[in-house]
Amino acid sequence: MKKNIKKKVIIIFWAMYVTCIIAVVCLFKAIANGSIGYMPPVEQLNNPIDKFASLILSSDDIVLGSYARSQDNRILVEYNNLSPFLVTALIATEDIRFTKHSGVDAYGLLRAFVKRGLLFRKSGGGGSTITQQLAKQLYSPSARSWMERLLQKPIEWVIAVKLERSYTKEEIINMYLNKFDFLYNAVGIQSAAHVYFSTIPKRLRPEEAATLIGMCKNPSYYNPIRYTERSRLRRNVVLSQMEKAGNITPAQRDSLSSLPLTLRVSKMDHKEGSATYFREYLRMVMTASKPDRSNYPNSWQRQRFTEDSIAWESNPLYGWCNKNKKSDGSHYNIYTDGLKIHTTINSRMQQYAEEAVREHLSTDLQPKFFAEKQGRSYAPFARTLKPEDVDLIMTRSMQQTERYRGMRKNGVSEADIRREFRKPVDMNVFSWNGPIDTLMSPWDSIRYHKTFLRTAFMSMDAHTGHVKAYVGGIDYTKFQYDMVTGGRRQIGSTMKPFFYSLAMLEGISPCDQVIHEPQTLTDENGVPWQPRNSGSERIGELVSIQWGLQHSSNWVTAALMKQLSPYTLVNLLHSFGMKGNIEPVVSLCLGPAEISVSEMVGGYSTFVNGGMRVDPLYVTSIEDVYGNTVATFTPQTHDVLTPAATYKMLNMLQSVMNGGTGSRVRYRYNLRAPMGGKTGTTQDHSDGWFMCFTPNLVSGCWVGGEDPSIRFDRMTEGQGASMALPIYALFMQKVYADKGLGYSETAGFLVPPQYADPCSDRSGEYLRDHPSDSGRGIDRIFD
């Protein structure tokens, strides 16, 4: 009887054992087939990480930023570009038997079960391998029910085994580090190295690699920014594990453990960092869609539709993502396709431009503007502005805010919105010393931010068109309107080089003379126009055309306008690259046309290139996620002036810098390089301009208020030589001081011998003496 019972027990035991084995096999088979739980399809296992941020690189291979959706700000880095300390630290800390198992470490599971499950030791170690952790990152959703929690580990085991079959150990390590979220929008090791240490993974030092690997246990708990000491202790644990594994010596461990935790934080925020305006411009251009007339319903948008349509057809970069397709037939996605966009920006020159803007505006110009407007009820607007005009400007600005649009969308009346805008609320406002948390009404905050002068600066290689520096405003976080390419303002006397070029084309010589006296012109409607002149030098005397440009005389310019056609000037301006609508009026010679900084810089390149204009070039090439070059971009050039006219203008524009309105660059900033340029100041000194070029660089700067009515009351501070010229001068001081950039103050302009004498062709004397015949040359040049 006892034998039968014992036999039955043995049979039942083996039956249960076999049943459990079969059940486990069936369970794992069902998991592998996707019948139970979630199992990713084969194609997804073969391409587990398919979304990578696109990287923006400077011409000197510095990461300027990235384009990504907030959850996919992951920048691909290859295994051979990882610091060896990262790999050894990860294996030593997270999975010491990584090279010996096939996804699931039975020994590690048993150890964890005994030490943590039976002996309740917290230091018993985890049973999850690096591959299992990767499987969890890639495919395991958060478990909600007890059944999901029960199956989560077996599912991870199966996925881990499949991953091990599909990838090498190096590829698994690489995927793990590319996938891990290190907080602060730093997804992946490339972003993490940039955010915490402002470097790239390959250059991480041992203690830096240990800090980042230490975060893998719990990034929030071991956050080095918030919990420095806790993170430092965790780093030292990682270093100890590396020493145990034989990756570093005990002496190295002790030396590295004694170091303080030093961070160089650079957050992955599109609104912060270097070249913010440039990065946003690039994003908008590359993702632009083909212009559809229905999206430009208003009459004032028709010109923009024309410009966008021309850009779509002629500019390869404009709408690049929507013009080009991948091998699978889909269009490129700048946020998920892991593109590498190689730009023309030089990171150091970009830094120098941003520093120059900050130095001049924060320490000189803005304090003067505050001082002038202090205590005045009309501040920051001009004293001539009527109260109703101020209210109109303020209302227009209010209606452009997100706060206003949200309230209107929710059905709030205009009157109630105005009342809400007058109520003080907690807010963060801009200052040159850093953001300020304060209590202020939205209405007052609009007026407060209008008190800050705005600027735009761009510098490009005069021959290749490579844009080296691009500053679209004073702070992208608070002022997102880009004044380099998006904004248009009147250009004032920086128009004169274009206009005097027309005179040179017509055969007028820089040495021809006119009487320096007030001029009266009549427009097509018979209305007289008499320009004012800011200076009082040599009134009533004979002066040369060159003197007129050198001293920016409006009277000399108007005298030339009598001999030339505004319609021909408009045609020439378009040849110089000006894209906006330009009215052919007699006053055009003094610069009432509204033009962008980028167009002006491109136009001035003509004077350096023997009469050939080069368009600004922002990107040289684009690579896909696999490193294949999928696009290249080359400069676009256009013939504008004859060599004879060009070298006459080159001579005259150099005289502007040597004794003319641009000479402040010489005597105040001690810049000795050969230069040509022009200052510009618009009506009521609303806009200050400075355009300048050397044999290698052409640059442009604008400074003014958000609205033309926001301006200095006096010409002394409001002129281009005071507002814009100092930014250029400070920038060039820094450029020349950095010998590694290769720019020299001694290199001169190359002028062919036959054009060395600007006055050798005196044919212009005929036009001076016979103004009635001035139109004949115009028709000959512009058919």
XYZ file of N, CA, C and O in Angstrom, residues 603-763:
644
model
N 24.102 91.663 -51.796
C 24.283 92.746 -52.765
C 25.660 93.366 -52.683
O 26.306 93.633 -53.711
N 26.167 93.592 -51.464
C 27.479 94.222 -51.297
C 28.630 93.305 -51.710
O 29.747 93.784 -51.906
N 28.376 91.992 -51.821
C 29.448 91.093 -52.288
C 29.860 91.433 -53.718
O 30.971 91.090 -54.154
N 28.988 92.106 -54.450
C 29.289 92.500 -55.831
C 30.552 93.345 -55.914
O 31.342 93.222 -56.858
N 30.764 94.204 -54.925
C 31.885 95.141 -54.974
C 33.231 94.456 -54.706
O 34.273 95.028 -54.973
N 33.200 93.240 -54.178
C 34.437 92.511 -53.886
C 34.789 91.545 -55.015
O 35.938 91.145 -55.150
N 33.787 91.174 -55.809
C 33.949 90.094 -56.783
C 34.011 90.577 -58.228
O 33.617 89.856 -59.144
N 34.487 91.800 -58.442
C 34.625 92.282 -59.806
C 33.316 92.480 -60.529
O 33.257 92.416 -61.758
N 32.229 92.715 -59.775
C 30.923 92.973 -60.390
C 29.990 91.787 -60.368
O 28.861 91.875 -60.855
N 30.417 90.672 -59.763
C 29.588 89.475 -59.701
C 29.057 89.288 -58.280
O 29.812 89.267 -57.315
N 27.745 89.177 -58.168
C 27.112 88.962 -56.861
C 27.066 87.471 -56.541
O 26.789 86.642 -57.404
N 27.305 87.134 -55.278
C 27.170 85.753 -54.814
C 26.071 85.703 -53.755
O 26.043 86.537 -52.844
N 25.149 84.778 -53.920
C 24.050 84.638 -52.958
C 24.559 84.009 -51.662
O 25.450 83.156 -51.693
N 23.992 84.394 -50.529
C 24.366 83.742 -49.271
C 24.092 82.239 -49.338
O 23.030 81.809 -49.799
N 25.053 81.436 -48.884
C 24.928 79.982 -48.856
C 24.973 79.534 -47.405
O 25.916 79.861 -46.678
N 23.967 78.778 -46.988
C 23.839 78.408 -45.582
C 24.222 76.952 -45.306
O 24.606 76.613 -44.188
N 24.089 76.089 -46.304
C 24.353 74.653 -46.123
C 25.230 74.175 -47.271
O 24.998 74.537 -48.434
N 26.231 73.364 -46.951
C 27.098 72.815 -47.994
C 26.692 71.408 -48.399
O 26.789 71.042 -49.570
N 26.226 70.594 -47.431
C 25.825 69.223 -47.764
C 24.914 68.666 -46.680
O 24.866 69.180 -45.555
N 24.208 67.600 -47.042
C 23.335 66.885 -46.107
C 23.628 65.401 -46.219
O 23.702 64.854 -47.323
N 23.808 64.749 -45.072
C 24.006 63.300 -45.032
C 22.786 62.639 -44.424
O 22.119 63.211 -43.543
N 22.501 61.398 -44.869
C 21.420 60.651 -44.233
C 21.954 59.932 -43.002
O 23.142 60.049 -42.648
N 21.104 59.162 -42.340
C 21.463 58.517 -41.077
C 22.574 57.489 -41.256
O 23.273 57.137 -40.306
N 22.768 57.023 -42.495
C 23.805 56.022 -42.763
C 25.128 56.654 -43.207
O 26.076 55.938 -43.519
N 25.181 57.968 -43.259
C 26.407 58.642 -43.642
C 26.540 58.899 -45.128
O 27.588 59.373 -45.590
N 25.492 58.607 -45.894
C 25.526 58.866 -47.333
C 25.187 60.331 -47.608
O 24.223 60.866 -47.053
N 25.966 60.965 -48.471
C 25.662 62.347 -48.853
C 24.485 62.343 -49.817
O 24.555 61.766 -50.905
N 23.384 62.968 -49.415
C 22.163 62.957 -50.229
C 21.916 64.307 -50.892
O 21.009 64.423 -51.727
N 22.706 65.323 -50.538
C 22.548 66.628 -51.191
C 23.810 67.451 -51.001
O 24.442 67.396 -49.944
N 24.180 68.177 -52.020
C 25.275 69.145 -51.931
C 24.788 70.467 -52.501
O 23.924 70.496 -53.381
N 25.354 71.549 -52.002
C 24.917 72.885 -52.405
C 26.140 73.726 -52.771
O 27.161 73.687 -52.087
N 26.020 74.449 -53.848
C 27.117 75.283 -54.338
C 26.648 76.728 -54.465
O 25.445 76.996 -54.597
N 27.590 77.672 -54.443
C 27.205 79.091 -54.527
C 26.525 79.417 -55.860
O 26.871 78.859 -56.903
N 25.562 80.313 -55.788
C 24.914 80.819 -56.988
C 25.398 82.247 -57.224
O 25.325 83.093 -56.326
N 25.910 82.503 -58.424
C 26.470 83.821 -58.732
C 25.701 84.488 -59.863
O 25.056 83.818 -60.681
N 25.784 85.816 -59.910
C 25.045 86.605 -60.904
C 25.893 87.804 -61.312
O 26.423 88.522 -60.452
N 26.018 88.033 -62.589
C 26.719 89.218 -63.076
C 25.840 90.448 -62.881
O 24.673 90.458 -63.282
N 26.406 91.486 -62.278
C 25.640 92.694 -61.973
C 26.272 93.934 -62.601
O 25.614 94.690 -63.309
N 27.566 94.148 -62.354
C 28.244 95.366 -62.812
C 29.377 95.021 -63.768
O 29.932 93.917 -63.727
N 29.734 95.982 -64.584
C 30.925 95.838 -65.421
C 32.160 95.988 -64.538
O 32.094 96.631 -63.478
N 33.293 95.409 -64.932
C 34.508 95.585 -64.124
C 34.862 97.055 -63.898
O 35.253 97.434 -62.789
N 34.715 97.875 -64.927
C 35.081 99.288 -64.789
C 34.241 99.965 -63.711
O 34.765 100.684 -62.840
N 32.937 99.748 -63.738
C 32.051 100.347 -62.737
C 32.356 99.795 -61.349
O 32.334 100.525 -60.347
N 32.648 98.496 -61.283
C 32.897 97.854 -59.986
C 34.112 98.449 -59.291
O 34.052 98.783 -58.096
N 35.219 98.605 -60.023
C 36.442 99.072 -59.378
C 36.383 100.554 -59.052
O 37.059 101.031 -58.131
N 35.580 101.311 -59.783
C 35.324 102.694 -59.378
C 34.589 102.716 -58.030
O 34.928 103.493 -57.137
N 33.583 101.845 -57.911
C 32.836 101.777 -56.656
C 33.721 101.280 -55.513
O 33.624 101.769 -54.378
N 34.581 100.318 -55.804
C 35.483 99.800 -54.771
C 36.366 100.910 -54.229
O 36.559 101.035 -53.009
N 36.863 101.733 -55.116
C 37.698 102.843 -54.684
C 36.920 103.834 -53.831
O 37.396 104.299 -52.786
N 35.721 104.168 -54.276
C 34.920 105.150 -53.534
C 34.508 104.614 -52.168
O 34.513 105.352 -51.168
N 34.143 103.322 -52.095
C 33.692 102.754 -50.824
C 34.849 102.599 -49.839
O 34.640 102.639 -48.622
N 36.060 102.451 -50.342
C 37.210 102.469 -49.441
C 37.422 103.873 -48.876
O 37.821 104.036 -47.710
N 37.119 104.879 -49.671
C 37.293 106.254 -49.185
C 36.280 106.572 -48.080
O 36.544 107.416 -47.224
N 35.122 105.893 -48.104
C 34.137 106.074 -47.029
C 34.738 105.650 -45.696
O 34.503 106.270 -44.650
N 35.546 104.569 -45.728
C 36.162 104.062 -44.508
C 37.411 104.847 -44.132
O 37.842 104.814 -42.971
N 37.997 105.520 -45.093
C 39.240 106.257 -44.844
C 38.969 107.756 -44.920
O 39.297 108.417 -45.896
N 38.325 108.274 -43.902
C 38.060 109.707 -43.859
C 36.604 110.067 -44.077
O 36.240 111.244 -44.003
N 35.749 109.080 -44.332
C 34.330 109.354 -44.539
C 33.494 108.941 -43.337
O 33.985 108.859 -42.207
N 32.216 108.628 -43.592
C 31.285 108.344 -42.494
C 31.589 107.034 -41.774
O 31.088 106.806 -40.675
N 32.420 106.167 -42.400
C 32.769 104.902 -41.746
C 34.107 104.931 -41.037
O 34.576 103.902 -40.532
N 34.736 106.103 -40.962
C 36.101 106.189 -40.435
C 36.183 105.933 -38.936
O 37.277 105.763 -38.390
N 35.047 105.889 -38.242
C 35.072 105.569 -36.814
C 35.695 104.187 -36.574
O 36.273 103.933 -35.514
N 35.551 103.301 -37.558
C 36.174 101.982 -37.472
C 37.683 102.118 -37.303
O 38.317 101.309 -36.618
N 38.242 103.152 -37.930
C 39.697 103.360 -37.871
C 40.124 104.008 -36.553
O 40.931 103.464 -35.806
N 39.581 105.177 -36.262
C 40.141 105.948 -35.161
C 39.635 105.503 -33.786
O 40.309 105.751 -32.780
N 38.472 104.847 -33.731
C 37.981 104.416 -32.428
C 38.269 102.938 -32.160
O 38.528 102.559 -31.012
N 38.222 102.129 -33.200
C 38.392 100.683 -32.997
C 39.710 100.169 -33.556
O 39.976 98.957 -33.471
N 40.493 101.040 -34.142
C 41.863 100.721 -34.551
C 41.940 99.539 -35.524
O 42.875 98.739 -35.458
N 40.969 99.426 -36.405
C 41.017 98.401 -37.439
C 41.730 98.975 -38.661
O 41.339 100.020 -39.185
N 42.794 98.322 -39.123
C 43.632 98.846 -40.188
C 43.498 98.083 -41.499
O 44.147 98.440 -42.484
N 42.692 97.052 -41.531
C 42.563 96.245 -42.742
C 41.932 97.054 -43.865
O 41.123 97.967 -43.628
N 42.286 96.763 -45.124
C 41.588 97.385 -46.253
C 40.097 97.064 -46.173
O 39.709 95.909 -46.016
N 39.268 98.094 -46.269
C 37.821 97.922 -46.127
C 37.088 98.883 -47.030
O 37.582 99.980 -47.336
N 35.909 98.486 -47.421
C 34.977 99.380 -48.075
C 33.647 99.261 -47.365
O 33.307 98.196 -46.841
N 32.882 100.323 -47.308
C 31.615 100.212 -46.589
C 30.776 101.459 -46.679
O 31.131 102.429 -47.356
N 29.665 101.430 -45.959
C 28.750 102.571 -45.959
C 27.874 102.524 -44.720
O 27.350 101.469 -44.347
N 27.722 103.679 -44.090
C 26.759 103.830 -43.000
C 25.391 104.170 -43.588
O 25.282 104.619 -44.732
N 24.363 103.985 -42.775
C 23.017 104.328 -43.224
C 22.130 104.711 -42.066
O 22.157 104.059 -41.017
N 21.372 105.785 -42.243
C 20.422 106.234 -41.225
C 19.146 106.636 -41.943
O 19.187 107.379 -42.923
N 17.999 106.162 -41.460
C 16.741 106.428 -42.143
C 16.047 107.652 -41.555
O 16.528 108.279 -40.613
N 14.902 107.978 -42.128
C 14.122 109.151 -41.718
C 13.863 109.130 -40.211
O 13.449 108.113 -39.650
N 14.115 110.225 -39.551
C 13.929 110.357 -38.105
C 14.789 109.371 -37.328
O 14.439 108.977 -36.221
N 15.899 108.948 -37.932
C 16.842 107.983 -37.358
C 16.139 106.787 -36.700
O 16.452 106.402 -35.564
N 15.180 106.218 -37.429
C 14.495 105.016 -36.947
C 15.358 103.772 -37.112
O 15.204 102.803 -36.370
N 16.242 103.783 -38.104
C 17.065 102.615 -38.401
C 18.517 103.034 -38.561
O 18.818 104.027 -39.228
N 19.408 102.273 -37.947
C 20.833 102.492 -38.127
C 21.444 101.298 -38.835
O 21.243 100.146 -38.430
N 22.181 101.553 -39.915
C 22.781 100.489 -40.720
C 24.288 100.694 -40.826
O 24.792 101.815 -40.780
N 24.977 99.568 -40.992
C 26.371 99.632 -41.399
C 26.689 98.409 -42.251
O 26.483 97.277 -41.827
N 27.139 98.672 -43.473
C 27.566 97.617 -44.392
C 29.066 97.780 -44.622
O 29.541 98.901 -44.848
N 29.790 96.660 -44.564
C 31.241 96.760 -44.731
C 31.793 95.464 -45.316
O 31.245 94.382 -45.087
N 32.866 95.592 -46.069
C 33.508 94.409 -46.631
C 35.020 94.567 -46.598
O 35.563 95.672 -46.679
N 35.691 93.441 -46.431
C 37.136 93.326 -46.558
C 37.393 92.480 -47.806
O 36.443 92.036 -48.456
N 38.646 92.208 -48.144
C 38.882 91.350 -49.313
C 38.265 89.957 -49.191
O 38.076 89.274 -50.197
N 37.926 89.511 -47.948
C 37.424 88.153 -47.765
C 36.043 88.054 -47.134
O 35.371 87.035 -47.291
N 35.634 89.068 -46.414
C 34.357 89.008 -45.703
C 33.489 90.210 -46.057
O 33.982 91.331 -46.156
N 32.195 89.959 -46.210
C 31.233 91.047 -46.369
C 30.197 90.889 -45.263
O 29.691 89.785 -45.018
N 29.901 91.980 -44.582
C 29.044 91.923 -43.403
C 28.041 93.063 -43.414
O 28.278 94.116 -44.022
N 26.939 92.835 -42.716
C 25.912 93.867 -42.607
C 25.285 93.853 -41.240
O 25.115 92.782 -40.628
N 24.942 95.039 -40.733
C 24.331 95.141 -39.411
C 23.231 96.197 -39.430
O 23.402 97.284 -40.005
N 22.114 95.853 -38.804
C 21.013 96.804 -38.617
C 20.687 96.880 -37.141
O 20.708 95.857 -36.426
N 20.364 98.066 -36.650
C 19.904 98.253 -35.275
C 18.728 99.219 -35.293
O 18.758 100.235 -36.009
N 17.706 98.920 -34.527
C 16.538 99.798 -34.441
C 15.538 99.259 -33.446
O 15.758 98.238 -32.789
N 14.407 99.957 -33.321
C 13.349 99.499 -32.445
C 12.474 98.464 -33.130
O 12.555 98.259 -34.341
N 11.644 97.803 -32.337
C 10.713 96.837 -32.908
C 9.806 97.506 -33.934
O 9.471 96.928 -34.974
N 9.440 98.726 -33.667
C 8.619 99.532 -34.559
C 9.413 100.793 -34.916
O 10.168 101.304 -34.081
N 9.289 101.307 -36.144
C 10.042 102.521 -36.506
C 9.797 103.705 -35.582
O 10.633 104.610 -35.510
N 8.664 103.707 -34.886
C 8.379 104.816 -33.976
C 9.162 104.708 -32.671
O 9.133 105.631 -31.850
N 9.848 103.596 -32.473
C 10.714 103.432 -31.295
C 12.123 103.791 -31.738
O 12.772 103.024 -32.454
N 12.582 104.959 -31.317
C 13.858 105.463 -31.831
C 14.433 106.513 -30.885
O 13.742 107.039 -30.000
N 15.709 106.792 -31.100
C 16.349 107.881 -30.362
C 15.748 109.212 -30.827
O 15.362 109.373 -31.982
N 15.724 110.167 -29.919
C 15.229 111.496 -30.270
C 16.311 112.343 -30.937
O 16.006 113.334 -31.583
N 17.566 111.930 -30.753
C 18.673 112.722 -31.280
C 19.471 111.928 -32.299
O 19.624 110.713 -32.189
N 20.023 112.647 -33.273
C 20.793 112.026 -34.345
C 22.117 111.453 -33.832
O 22.620 110.469 -34.363
N 22.652 112.041 -32.779
C 23.970 111.631 -32.284
C 24.003 110.136 -31.991
O 24.915 109.419 -32.415
N 22.999 109.649 -31.248
C 22.943 108.231 -30.926
C 22.196 107.429 -31.987
O 22.380 106.219 -32.108
N 21.326 108.099 -32.757
C 20.451 107.381 -33.671
C 21.017 107.104 -35.046
O 20.366 106.462 -35.870
N 22.219 107.569 -35.332
C 22.788 107.348 -36.663
C 23.439 105.967 -36.757
O 23.804 105.353 -35.747
N 23.608 105.497 -37.993
C 24.188 104.178 -38.213
C 25.580 104.024 -37.644
O 25.959 102.946 -37.166
N 26.378 105.098 -37.682
C 27.741 105.039 -37.155
C 27.763 104.805 -35.654
O 28.747 104.293 -35.120
N 26.694 105.179 -34.954
C 26.621 104.976 -33.505
C 25.886 103.690 -33.144
O 26.235 103.032 -32.160
N 24.870 103.334 -33.912
C 24.046 102.178 -33.564
C 24.600 100.862 -34.104
O 24.689 99.872 -33.386
N 24.982 100.820 -35.372
C 25.319 99.553 -36.020
C 26.820 99.340 -36.206
O 27.316 98.218 -36.050
N 27.556 100.410 -36.549
C 28.992 100.267 -36.828
C 29.769 99.612 -35.682
O 30.630 98.756 -35.939
N 29.507 99.954 -34.407
C 30.300 99.344 -33.333
C 30.178 97.823 -33.270
O 31.144 97.151 -32.893
N 29.025 97.263 -33.616
C 28.869 95.802 -33.589
C 29.811 95.162 -34.599
O 30.502 94.177 -34.296
N 29.856 95.746 -35.790
C 30.773 95.226 -36.812
C 32.220 95.360 -36.341
O 33.024 94.425 -36.479
N 32.569 96.489 -35.793
C 33.948 96.729 -35.377
C 34.370 95.760 -34.280
O 35.476 95.202 -34.315
N 33.510 95.542 -33.298
C 33.827 94.600 -32.215
C 33.974 93.183 -32.762
O 34.856 92.425 -32.334
N 33.113 92.830 -33.697
C 33.180 91.507 -34.322
C 34.516 91.314 -35.038
O 35.200 90.300 -34.854
N 34.918 92.296 -35.836
C 36.151 92.163 -36.610
C 37.381 92.187 -35.709
O 38.391 91.535 -36.012
N 37.328 92.913 -34.614
C 38.441 92.860 -33.658
C 38.659 91.438 -33.168
O 39.797 90.957 -33.093
N 37.572 90.759 -32.850
C 37.661 89.378 -32.358
C 38.124 88.431 -33.463
O 38.909 87.500 -33.209
N 37.632 88.656 -34.670
C 38.015 87.792 -35.795
C 39.505 87.906 -36.081
O 40.213 86.903 -36.245
N 40.016 89.120 -36.130
C 41.437 89.317 -36.422
C 42.315 88.835 -35.264
O 43.462 88.408 -35.485
N 41.793 88.895 -34.052
C 42.573 88.430 -32.899
C 42.711 86.909 -32.895
O 43.660 86.374 -32.324
N 41.770 86.219 -33.511
C 41.801 84.757 -33.590
C 42.572 84.351 -34.844
O 42.008 84.207 -35.928
N 43.860 84.162 -34.699
C 44.711 83.883 -35.852
C 44.360 82.550 -36.518
O 44.642 82.357 -37.708
N 43.751 81.649 -35.760
C 43.388 80.357 -36.313
C 42.331 80.437 -37.408
O 42.168 79.495 -38.197
N 41.611 81.557 -37.473
C 40.582 81.710 -38.510
C 41.190 82.024 -39.871
O 40.535 81.835 -40.902
N 42.402 82.554 -39.868
C 43.091 82.779 -41.134
C 42.804 84.095 -41.815
O 43.149 84.266 -42.998
N 42.197 85.050 -41.112
C 41.924 86.351 -41.724
C 43.042 87.336 -41.349
O 43.410 87.454 -40.187
N 43.542 88.030 -42.351
C 44.673 88.934 -42.141
C 44.267 90.375 -42.396
O 43.485 90.669 -43.307
N 44.824 91.282 -41.596
C 44.561 92.713 -41.782
C 45.436 93.322 -42.872
O 45.260 94.485 -43.222
N 46.382 92.545 -43.377
C 47.309 93.094 -44.371
C 46.909 92.769 -45.802
O 47.370 93.426 -46.746
N 46.084 91.745 -46.001
C 45.680 91.365 -47.360
C 44.840 92.477 -47.975
O 43.914 93.002 -47.353
N 45.158 92.848 -49.213
C 44.451 93.940 -49.869
C 43.533 93.468 -50.980
O 43.482 92.280 -51.313
N 42.791 94.401 -51.548
C 41.914 94.104 -52.674
C 42.738 93.928 -53.948
O 43.706 94.664 -54.177
N 42.346 92.975 -54.770
C 43.028 92.748 -56.042
C 42.337 93.577 -57.126
O 41.177 93.330 -57.460
N 43.040 94.559 -57.633
C 42.500 95.446 -58.664
C 43.369 95.326 -59.912
O 44.580 95.579 -59.847
N 42.802 94.926 -61.044
C 43.590 94.849 -62.284
C 44.212 96.210 -62.609
O 43.616 97.266 -62.350
N 45.437 96.206 -63.179
C 46.141 97.483 -63.442
C 45.342 98.473 -64.272
O 45.412 99.685 -64.030
N 44.555 97.986 -65.240
C 43.826 98.913 -66.120
C 42.710 99.660 -65.377
O 42.167 100.639 -65.895
N 42.372 99.190 -64.156
C 41.308 99.859 -63.401
C 41.852 100.544 -62.147
O 41.076 100.935 -61.276
N 43.160 100.649 -62.061
C 43.757 101.211 -60.850
C 43.406 102.680 -60.666
O 43.259 103.163 -59.541
N 43.255 103.434 -61.752
C 42.920 104.852 -61.665
C 41.420 105.016 -61.858
O 40.907 104.856 -62.970
N 40.673 105.317 -60.805
C 39.214 105.426 -60.924
C 38.762 106.579 -61.800
O 37.602 106.621 -62.214
N 39.654 107.522 -62.068
C 39.274 108.689 -62.860
C 39.790 108.613 -64.290
O 39.759 109.612 -65.020
N 40.297 107.445 -64.669
C 40.872 107.343 -66.007
C 39.817 107.506 -67.087
O 40.089 107.989 -68.179
N 38.581 107.113 -66.788
C 37.495 107.270 -67.754
C 36.692 108.494 -67.365
O 35.919 108.465 -66.415
N 36.845 109.594 -68.097
C 36.160 110.834 -67.760
C 34.935 111.052 -68.635
O 34.470 112.166 -68.806
N 34.404 109.936 -69.211
C 33.246 110.092 -70.096
C 32.039 110.636 -69.366
O 31.126 111.174 -69.974
